[in-house]
PDB file of C-alpha atoms in Angstrom:
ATOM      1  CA  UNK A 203     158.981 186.681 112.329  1.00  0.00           C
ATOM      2  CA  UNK A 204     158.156 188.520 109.000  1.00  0.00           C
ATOM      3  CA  UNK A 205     154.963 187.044 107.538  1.00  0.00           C
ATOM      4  CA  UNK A 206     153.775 187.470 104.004  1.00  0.00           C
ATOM      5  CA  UNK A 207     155.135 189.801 101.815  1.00  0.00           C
ATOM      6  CA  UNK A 208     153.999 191.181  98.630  1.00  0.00           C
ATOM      7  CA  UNK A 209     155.221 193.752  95.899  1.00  0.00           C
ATOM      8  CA  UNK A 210     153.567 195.687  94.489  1.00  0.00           C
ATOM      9  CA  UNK A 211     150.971 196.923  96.671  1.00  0.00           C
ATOM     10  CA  UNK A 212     149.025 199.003  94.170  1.00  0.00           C
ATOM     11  CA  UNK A 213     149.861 198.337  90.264  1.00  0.00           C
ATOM     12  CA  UNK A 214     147.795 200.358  87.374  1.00  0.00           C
ATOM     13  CA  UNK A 215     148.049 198.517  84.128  1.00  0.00           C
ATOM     14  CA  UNK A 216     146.713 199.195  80.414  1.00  0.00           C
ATOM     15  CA  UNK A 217     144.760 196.765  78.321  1.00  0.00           C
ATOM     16  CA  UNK A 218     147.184 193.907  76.876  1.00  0.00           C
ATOM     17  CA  UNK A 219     149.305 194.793  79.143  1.00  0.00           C
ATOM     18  CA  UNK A 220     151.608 192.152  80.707  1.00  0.00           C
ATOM     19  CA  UNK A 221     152.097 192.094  84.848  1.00  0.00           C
ATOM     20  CA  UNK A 222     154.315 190.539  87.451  1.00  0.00           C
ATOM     21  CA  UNK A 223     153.445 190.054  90.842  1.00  0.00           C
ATOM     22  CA  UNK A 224     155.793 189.040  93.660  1.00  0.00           C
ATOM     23  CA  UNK A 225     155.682 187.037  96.716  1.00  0.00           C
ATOM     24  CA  UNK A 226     157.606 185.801  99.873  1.00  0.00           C
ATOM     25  CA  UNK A 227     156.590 183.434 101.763  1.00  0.00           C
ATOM     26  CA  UNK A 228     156.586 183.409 105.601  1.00  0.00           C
ATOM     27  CA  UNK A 229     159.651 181.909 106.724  1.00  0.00           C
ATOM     28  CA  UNK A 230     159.673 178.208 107.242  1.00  0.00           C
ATOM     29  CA  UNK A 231     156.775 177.191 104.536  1.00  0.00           C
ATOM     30  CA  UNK A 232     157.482 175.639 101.553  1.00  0.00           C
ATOM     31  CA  UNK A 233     154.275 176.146  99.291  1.00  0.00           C
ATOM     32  CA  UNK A 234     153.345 179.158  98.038  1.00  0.00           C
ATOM     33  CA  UNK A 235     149.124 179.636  96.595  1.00  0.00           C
ATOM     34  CA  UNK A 236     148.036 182.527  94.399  1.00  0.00           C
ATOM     35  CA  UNK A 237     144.073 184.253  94.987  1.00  0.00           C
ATOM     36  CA  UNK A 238     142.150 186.495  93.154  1.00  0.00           C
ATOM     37  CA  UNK A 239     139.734 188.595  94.665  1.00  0.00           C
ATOM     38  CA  UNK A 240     137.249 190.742  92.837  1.00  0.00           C
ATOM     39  CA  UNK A 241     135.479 193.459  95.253  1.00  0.00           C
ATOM     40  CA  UNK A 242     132.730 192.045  97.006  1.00  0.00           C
ATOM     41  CA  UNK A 243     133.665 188.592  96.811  1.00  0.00           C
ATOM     42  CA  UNK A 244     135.649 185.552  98.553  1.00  0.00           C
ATOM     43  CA  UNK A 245     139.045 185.293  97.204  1.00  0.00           C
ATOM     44  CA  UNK A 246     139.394 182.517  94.267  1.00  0.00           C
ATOM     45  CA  UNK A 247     142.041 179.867  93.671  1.00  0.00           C
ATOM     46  CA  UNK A 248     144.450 180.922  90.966  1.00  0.00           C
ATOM     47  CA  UNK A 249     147.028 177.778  91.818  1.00  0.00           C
ATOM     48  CA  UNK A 250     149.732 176.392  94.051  1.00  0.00           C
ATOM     49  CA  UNK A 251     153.317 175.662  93.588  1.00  0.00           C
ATOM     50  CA  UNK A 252     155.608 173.606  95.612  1.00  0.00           C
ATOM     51  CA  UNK A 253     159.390 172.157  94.838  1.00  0.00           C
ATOM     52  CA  UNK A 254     159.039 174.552  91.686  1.00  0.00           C
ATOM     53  CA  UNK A 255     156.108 173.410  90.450  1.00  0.00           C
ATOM     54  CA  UNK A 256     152.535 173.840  89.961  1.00  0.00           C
ATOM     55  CA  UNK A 257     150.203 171.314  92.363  1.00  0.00           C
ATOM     56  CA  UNK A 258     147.134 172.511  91.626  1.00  0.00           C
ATOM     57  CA  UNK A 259     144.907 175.193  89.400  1.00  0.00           C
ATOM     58  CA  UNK A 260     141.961 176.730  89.517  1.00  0.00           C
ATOM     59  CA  UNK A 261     139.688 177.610  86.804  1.00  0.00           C
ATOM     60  CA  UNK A 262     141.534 180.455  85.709  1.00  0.00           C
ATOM     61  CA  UNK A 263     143.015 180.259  81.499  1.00  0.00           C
ATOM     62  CA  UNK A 264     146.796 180.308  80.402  1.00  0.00           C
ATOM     63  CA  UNK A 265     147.217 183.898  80.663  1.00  0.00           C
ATOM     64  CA  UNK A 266     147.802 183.201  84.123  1.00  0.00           C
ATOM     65  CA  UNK A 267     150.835 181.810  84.867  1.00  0.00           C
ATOM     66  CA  UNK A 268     153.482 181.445  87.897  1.00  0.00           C
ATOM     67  CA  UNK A 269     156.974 180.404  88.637  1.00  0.00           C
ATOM     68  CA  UNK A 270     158.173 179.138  92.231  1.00  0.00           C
ATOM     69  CA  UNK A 271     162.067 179.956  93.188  1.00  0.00           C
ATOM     70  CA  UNK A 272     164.616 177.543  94.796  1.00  0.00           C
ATOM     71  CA  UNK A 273     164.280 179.963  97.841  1.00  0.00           C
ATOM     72  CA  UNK A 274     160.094 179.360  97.916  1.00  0.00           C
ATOM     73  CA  UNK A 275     159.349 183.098  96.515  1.00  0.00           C
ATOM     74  CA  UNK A 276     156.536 182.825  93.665  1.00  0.00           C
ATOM     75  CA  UNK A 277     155.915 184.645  90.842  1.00  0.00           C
ATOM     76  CA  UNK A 278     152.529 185.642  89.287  1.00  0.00           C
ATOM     77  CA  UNK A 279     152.025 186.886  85.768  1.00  0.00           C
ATOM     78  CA  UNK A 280     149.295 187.696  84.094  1.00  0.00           C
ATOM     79  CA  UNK A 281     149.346 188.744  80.061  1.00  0.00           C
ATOM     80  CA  UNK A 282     147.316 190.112  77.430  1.00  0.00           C
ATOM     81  CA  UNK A 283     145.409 191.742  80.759  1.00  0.00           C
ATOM     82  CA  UNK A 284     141.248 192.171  80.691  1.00  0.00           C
ATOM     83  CA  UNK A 285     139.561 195.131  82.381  1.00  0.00           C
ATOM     84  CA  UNK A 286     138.044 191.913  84.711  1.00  0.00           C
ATOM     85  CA  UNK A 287     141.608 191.370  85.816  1.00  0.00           C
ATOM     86  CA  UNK A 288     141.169 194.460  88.311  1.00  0.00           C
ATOM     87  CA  UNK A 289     141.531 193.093  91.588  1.00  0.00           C
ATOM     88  CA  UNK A 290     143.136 192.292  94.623  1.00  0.00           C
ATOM     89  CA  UNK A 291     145.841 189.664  94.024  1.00  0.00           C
ATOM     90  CA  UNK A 292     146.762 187.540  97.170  1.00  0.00           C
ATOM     91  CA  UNK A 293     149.835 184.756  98.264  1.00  0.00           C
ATOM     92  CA  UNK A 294     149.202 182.627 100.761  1.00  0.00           C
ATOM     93  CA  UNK A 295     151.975 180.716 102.463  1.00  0.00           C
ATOM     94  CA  UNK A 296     152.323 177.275 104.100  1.00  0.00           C
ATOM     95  CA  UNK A 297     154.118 174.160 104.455  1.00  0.00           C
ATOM     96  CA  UNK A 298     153.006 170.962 102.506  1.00  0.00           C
ATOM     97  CA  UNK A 299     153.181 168.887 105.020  1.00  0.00           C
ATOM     98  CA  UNK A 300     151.508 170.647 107.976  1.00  0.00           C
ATOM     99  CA  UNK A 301     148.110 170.081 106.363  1.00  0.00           C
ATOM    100  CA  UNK A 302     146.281 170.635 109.198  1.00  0.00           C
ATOM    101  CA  UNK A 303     147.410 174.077 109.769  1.00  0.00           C
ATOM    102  CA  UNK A 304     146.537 177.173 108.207  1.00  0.00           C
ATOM    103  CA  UNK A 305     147.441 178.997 105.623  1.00  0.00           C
ATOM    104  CA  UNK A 306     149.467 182.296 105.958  1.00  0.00           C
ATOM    105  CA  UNK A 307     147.990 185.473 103.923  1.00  0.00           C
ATOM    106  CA  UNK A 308     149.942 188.515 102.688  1.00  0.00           C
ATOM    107  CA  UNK A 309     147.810 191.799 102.022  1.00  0.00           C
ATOM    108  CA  UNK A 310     147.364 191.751  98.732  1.00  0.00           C
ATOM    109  CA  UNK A 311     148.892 193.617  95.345  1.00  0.00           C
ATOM    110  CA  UNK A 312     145.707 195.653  94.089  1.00  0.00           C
ATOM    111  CA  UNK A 313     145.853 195.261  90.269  1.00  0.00           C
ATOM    112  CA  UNK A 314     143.830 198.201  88.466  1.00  0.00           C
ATOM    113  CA  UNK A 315     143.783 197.462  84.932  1.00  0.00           C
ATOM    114  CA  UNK A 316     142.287 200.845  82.569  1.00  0.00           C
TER     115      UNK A 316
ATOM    116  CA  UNK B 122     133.916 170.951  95.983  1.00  0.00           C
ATOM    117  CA  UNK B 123     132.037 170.991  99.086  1.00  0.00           C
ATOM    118  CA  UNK B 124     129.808 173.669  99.745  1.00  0.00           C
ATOM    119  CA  UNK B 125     129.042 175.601 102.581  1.00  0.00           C
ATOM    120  CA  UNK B 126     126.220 178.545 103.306  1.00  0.00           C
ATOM    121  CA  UNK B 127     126.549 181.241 105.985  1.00  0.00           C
ATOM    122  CA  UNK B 128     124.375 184.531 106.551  1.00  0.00           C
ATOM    123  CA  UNK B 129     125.323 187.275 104.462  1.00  0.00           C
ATOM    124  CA  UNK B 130     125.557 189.467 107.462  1.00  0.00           C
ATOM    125  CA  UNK B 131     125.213 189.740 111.457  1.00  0.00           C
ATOM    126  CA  UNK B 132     125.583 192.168 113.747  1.00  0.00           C
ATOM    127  CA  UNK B 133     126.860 192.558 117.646  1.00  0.00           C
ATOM    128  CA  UNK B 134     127.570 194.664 120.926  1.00  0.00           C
ATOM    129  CA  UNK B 135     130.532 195.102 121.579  1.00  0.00           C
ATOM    130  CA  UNK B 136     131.402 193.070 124.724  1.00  0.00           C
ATOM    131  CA  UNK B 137     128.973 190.137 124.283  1.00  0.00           C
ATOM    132  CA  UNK B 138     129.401 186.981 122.794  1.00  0.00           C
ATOM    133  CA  UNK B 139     129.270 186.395 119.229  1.00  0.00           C
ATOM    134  CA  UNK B 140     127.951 183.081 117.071  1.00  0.00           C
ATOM    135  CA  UNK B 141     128.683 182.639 113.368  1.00  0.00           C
ATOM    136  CA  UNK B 142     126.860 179.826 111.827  1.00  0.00           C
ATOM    137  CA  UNK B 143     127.549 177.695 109.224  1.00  0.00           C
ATOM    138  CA  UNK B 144     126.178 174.724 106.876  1.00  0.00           C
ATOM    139  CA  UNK B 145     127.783 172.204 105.517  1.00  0.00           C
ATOM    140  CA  UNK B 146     125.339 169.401 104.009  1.00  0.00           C
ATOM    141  CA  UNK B 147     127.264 167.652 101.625  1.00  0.00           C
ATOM    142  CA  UNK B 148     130.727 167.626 103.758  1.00  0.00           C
ATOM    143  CA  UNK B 149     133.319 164.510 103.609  1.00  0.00           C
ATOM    144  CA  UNK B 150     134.834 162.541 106.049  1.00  0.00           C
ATOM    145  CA  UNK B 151     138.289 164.287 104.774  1.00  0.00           C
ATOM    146  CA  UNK B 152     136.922 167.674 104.923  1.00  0.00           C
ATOM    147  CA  UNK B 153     137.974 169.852 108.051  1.00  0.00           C
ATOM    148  CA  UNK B 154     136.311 172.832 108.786  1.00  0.00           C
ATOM    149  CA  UNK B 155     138.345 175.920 108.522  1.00  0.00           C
ATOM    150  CA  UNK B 156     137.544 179.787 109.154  1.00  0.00           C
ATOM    151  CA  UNK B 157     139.291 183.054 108.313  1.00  0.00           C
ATOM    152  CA  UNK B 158     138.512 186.361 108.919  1.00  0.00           C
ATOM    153  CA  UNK B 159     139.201 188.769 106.525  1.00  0.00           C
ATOM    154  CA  UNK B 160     139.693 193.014 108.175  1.00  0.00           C
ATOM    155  CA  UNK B 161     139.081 195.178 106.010  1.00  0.00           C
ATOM    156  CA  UNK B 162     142.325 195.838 103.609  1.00  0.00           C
ATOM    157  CA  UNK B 163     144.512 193.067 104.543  1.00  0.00           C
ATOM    158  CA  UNK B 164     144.621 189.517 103.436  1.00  0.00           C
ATOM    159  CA  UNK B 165     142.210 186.805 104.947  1.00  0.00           C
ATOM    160  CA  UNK B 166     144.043 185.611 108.239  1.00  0.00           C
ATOM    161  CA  UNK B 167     143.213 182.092 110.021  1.00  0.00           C
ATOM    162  CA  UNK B 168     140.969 182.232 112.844  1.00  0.00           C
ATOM    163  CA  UNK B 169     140.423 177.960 114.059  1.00  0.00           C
ATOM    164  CA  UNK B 170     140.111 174.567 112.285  1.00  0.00           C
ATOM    165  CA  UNK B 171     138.731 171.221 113.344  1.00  0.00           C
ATOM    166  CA  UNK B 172     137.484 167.873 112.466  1.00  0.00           C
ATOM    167  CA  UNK B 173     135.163 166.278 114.494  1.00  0.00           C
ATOM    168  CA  UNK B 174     135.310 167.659 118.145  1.00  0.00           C
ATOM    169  CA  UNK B 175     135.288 171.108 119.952  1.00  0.00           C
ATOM    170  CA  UNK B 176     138.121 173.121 119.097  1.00  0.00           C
ATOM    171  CA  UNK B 177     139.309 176.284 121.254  1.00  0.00           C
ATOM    172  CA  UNK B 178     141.995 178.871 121.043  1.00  0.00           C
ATOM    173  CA  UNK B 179     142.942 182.592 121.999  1.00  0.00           C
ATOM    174  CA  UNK B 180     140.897 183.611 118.954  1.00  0.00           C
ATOM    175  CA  UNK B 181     137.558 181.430 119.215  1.00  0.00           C
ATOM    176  CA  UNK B 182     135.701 178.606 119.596  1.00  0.00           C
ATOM    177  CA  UNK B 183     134.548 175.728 117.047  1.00  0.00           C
ATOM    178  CA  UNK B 184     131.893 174.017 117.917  1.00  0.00           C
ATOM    179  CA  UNK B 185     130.757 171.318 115.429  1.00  0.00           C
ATOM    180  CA  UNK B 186     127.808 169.454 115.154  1.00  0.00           C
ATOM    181  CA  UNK B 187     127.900 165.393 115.611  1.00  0.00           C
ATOM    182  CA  UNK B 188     126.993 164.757 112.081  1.00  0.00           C
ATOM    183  CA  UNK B 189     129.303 167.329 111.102  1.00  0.00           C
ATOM    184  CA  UNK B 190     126.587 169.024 108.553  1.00  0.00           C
ATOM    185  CA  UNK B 191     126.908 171.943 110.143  1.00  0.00           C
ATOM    186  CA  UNK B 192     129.280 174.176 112.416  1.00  0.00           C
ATOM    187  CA  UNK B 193     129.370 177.520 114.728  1.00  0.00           C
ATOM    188  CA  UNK B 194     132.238 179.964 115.024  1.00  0.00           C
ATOM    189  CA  UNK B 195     132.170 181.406 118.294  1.00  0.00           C
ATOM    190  CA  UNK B 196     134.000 184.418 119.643  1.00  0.00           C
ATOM    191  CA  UNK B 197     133.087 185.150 123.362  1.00  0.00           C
ATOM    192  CA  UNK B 198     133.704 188.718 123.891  1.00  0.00           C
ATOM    193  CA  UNK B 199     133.385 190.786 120.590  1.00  0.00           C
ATOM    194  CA  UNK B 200     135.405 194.231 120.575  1.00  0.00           C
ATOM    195  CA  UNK B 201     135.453 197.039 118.049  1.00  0.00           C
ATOM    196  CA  UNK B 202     138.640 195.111 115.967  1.00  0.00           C
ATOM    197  CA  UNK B 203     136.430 192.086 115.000  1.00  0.00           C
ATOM    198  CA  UNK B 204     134.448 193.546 112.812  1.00  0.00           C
ATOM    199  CA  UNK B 205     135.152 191.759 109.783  1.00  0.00           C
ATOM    200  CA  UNK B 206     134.263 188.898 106.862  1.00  0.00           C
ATOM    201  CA  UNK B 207     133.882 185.693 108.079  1.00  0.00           C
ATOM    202  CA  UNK B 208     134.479 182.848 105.762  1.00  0.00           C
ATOM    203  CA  UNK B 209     133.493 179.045 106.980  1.00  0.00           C
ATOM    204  CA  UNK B 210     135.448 176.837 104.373  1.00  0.00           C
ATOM    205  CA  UNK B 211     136.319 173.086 104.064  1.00  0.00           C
ATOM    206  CA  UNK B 212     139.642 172.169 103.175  1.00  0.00           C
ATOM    207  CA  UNK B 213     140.180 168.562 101.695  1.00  0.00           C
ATOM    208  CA  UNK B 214     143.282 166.865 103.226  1.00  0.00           C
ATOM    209  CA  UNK B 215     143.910 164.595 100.416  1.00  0.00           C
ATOM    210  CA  UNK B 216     147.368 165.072  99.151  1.00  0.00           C
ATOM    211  CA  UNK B 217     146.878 167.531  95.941  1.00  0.00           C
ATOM    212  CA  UNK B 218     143.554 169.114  96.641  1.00  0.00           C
ATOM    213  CA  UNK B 219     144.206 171.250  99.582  1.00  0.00           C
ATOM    214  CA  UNK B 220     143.384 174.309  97.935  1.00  0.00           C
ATOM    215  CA  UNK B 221     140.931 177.183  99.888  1.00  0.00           C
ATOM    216  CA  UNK B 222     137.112 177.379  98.372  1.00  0.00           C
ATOM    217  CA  UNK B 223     135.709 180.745  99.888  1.00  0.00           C
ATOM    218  CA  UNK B 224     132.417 181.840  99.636  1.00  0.00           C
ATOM    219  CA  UNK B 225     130.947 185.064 100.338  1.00  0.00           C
ATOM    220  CA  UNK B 226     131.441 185.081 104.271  1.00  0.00           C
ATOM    221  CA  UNK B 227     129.308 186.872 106.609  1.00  0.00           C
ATOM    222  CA  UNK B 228     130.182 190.454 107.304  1.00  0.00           C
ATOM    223  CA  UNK B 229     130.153 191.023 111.445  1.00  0.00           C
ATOM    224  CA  UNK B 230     129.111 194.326 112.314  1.00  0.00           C
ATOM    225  CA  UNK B 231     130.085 195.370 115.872  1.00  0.00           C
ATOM    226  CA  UNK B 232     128.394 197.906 117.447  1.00  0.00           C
ATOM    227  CA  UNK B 233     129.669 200.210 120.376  1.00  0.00           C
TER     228      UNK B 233
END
């Protein structure tokens, strides 16, 4: 049972740059979340889609943005990118319902922006 | 969000039991208690969750405190593979806000 994928796994991106990241979720879950996690530190809350749309966000601005497909892959974009957008971008998988279960991690795209 | 606080860092033998502590004061009665463990390069994986009583599994054991300030990850017979970050986290159940607040963790060190 495949798990968490991601794609890239290592990206290298300019200043104002524009990047997509891509997730699938593990098979069976239905909501897909979006962290960002800076070296040294716990992995922040980006936002969460589910049926196509976005549930929840974190205190992260516009330039982050994400799209959920009728087959429960996500999308994560980031624009206009900041040398503080360098980091390790992870999708976590689960279903909306099972709320007492955990969530399902991928390894990470690691976004180096120069 | 709630809060919690854990040591920044521990360390183990290999072989021996292992306890990972971990506050949380300000916790509500809709909060469970939820740990990862994060291995070096990969993505933060689910270790146990619970609510109010003892929880066990092939990973580890929960033990939570009767006021439910405070909790104890426990992992019975440490080997080389979990040496890792530890991150104690309390996930709100109400519909809309079950998003993940990590902290820092606690970094295991197991020695041989």
């Amino acid at each position: 049972d495949a798990g968490v994928t991601q794609s890239p796994t290592h990206l290298i991106k300019t200043r104002g740059q524009q990047v997509t990241l891509r997730c699938s979720p593990k098979s069976g879950h239905d909501t897909v979340s979006w962290y960002q996690q800076a070296l040294g530190q716990g992995p922040q809350f980006i936002f969460q889609y589910y049926e196509e749309e976005e549930r929840q966000r974190g205190n992260f601005p516009d330039r982050f943005s994400g799209h959920q497909f009728p087959n429960y892959s996500s999308e994560l974009n980031v624009n206009a990118l900041l040398l503080g957008d360098s980091a390790l971008y992870l999708c976590a998988s689960s279903l909306l319902g099972g709320r007492d279960y955990g969530y399902t991690f991928g390894s990470g795209t690691r976004l180096t922006v120069v | 969000d709630a809060k919690t606080t854990q040591p920044n860092s521990m360390e183990s033998n290999e072989e021996e039991p292992v306890h990972l502590p971990c506050n949380h004061s300000t916790i509500s009665g809709t909060d469970y208690i939820h740990w990862y463990r994060q291995l070096p390069s990969q993505g933060p994986e689910y270790v146990i969750h619970g609510l109010t009583s003892n929880v066990n599994n092939r990973m580890a054991s929960l033990a939570i405190a009767e006021d439910r300030k405070s909790s104890t990850l426990i992992l019975h017979r440490a080997t080389l593979r979990d040496a890792a970050v530890y991150y104690c986290i309390l996930r709100d159940t109400n519909f809309g806000n079950e998003k993940l607040t990590f902290g820092t963790g606690t970094r295991l060190t197991i020695i041989p």
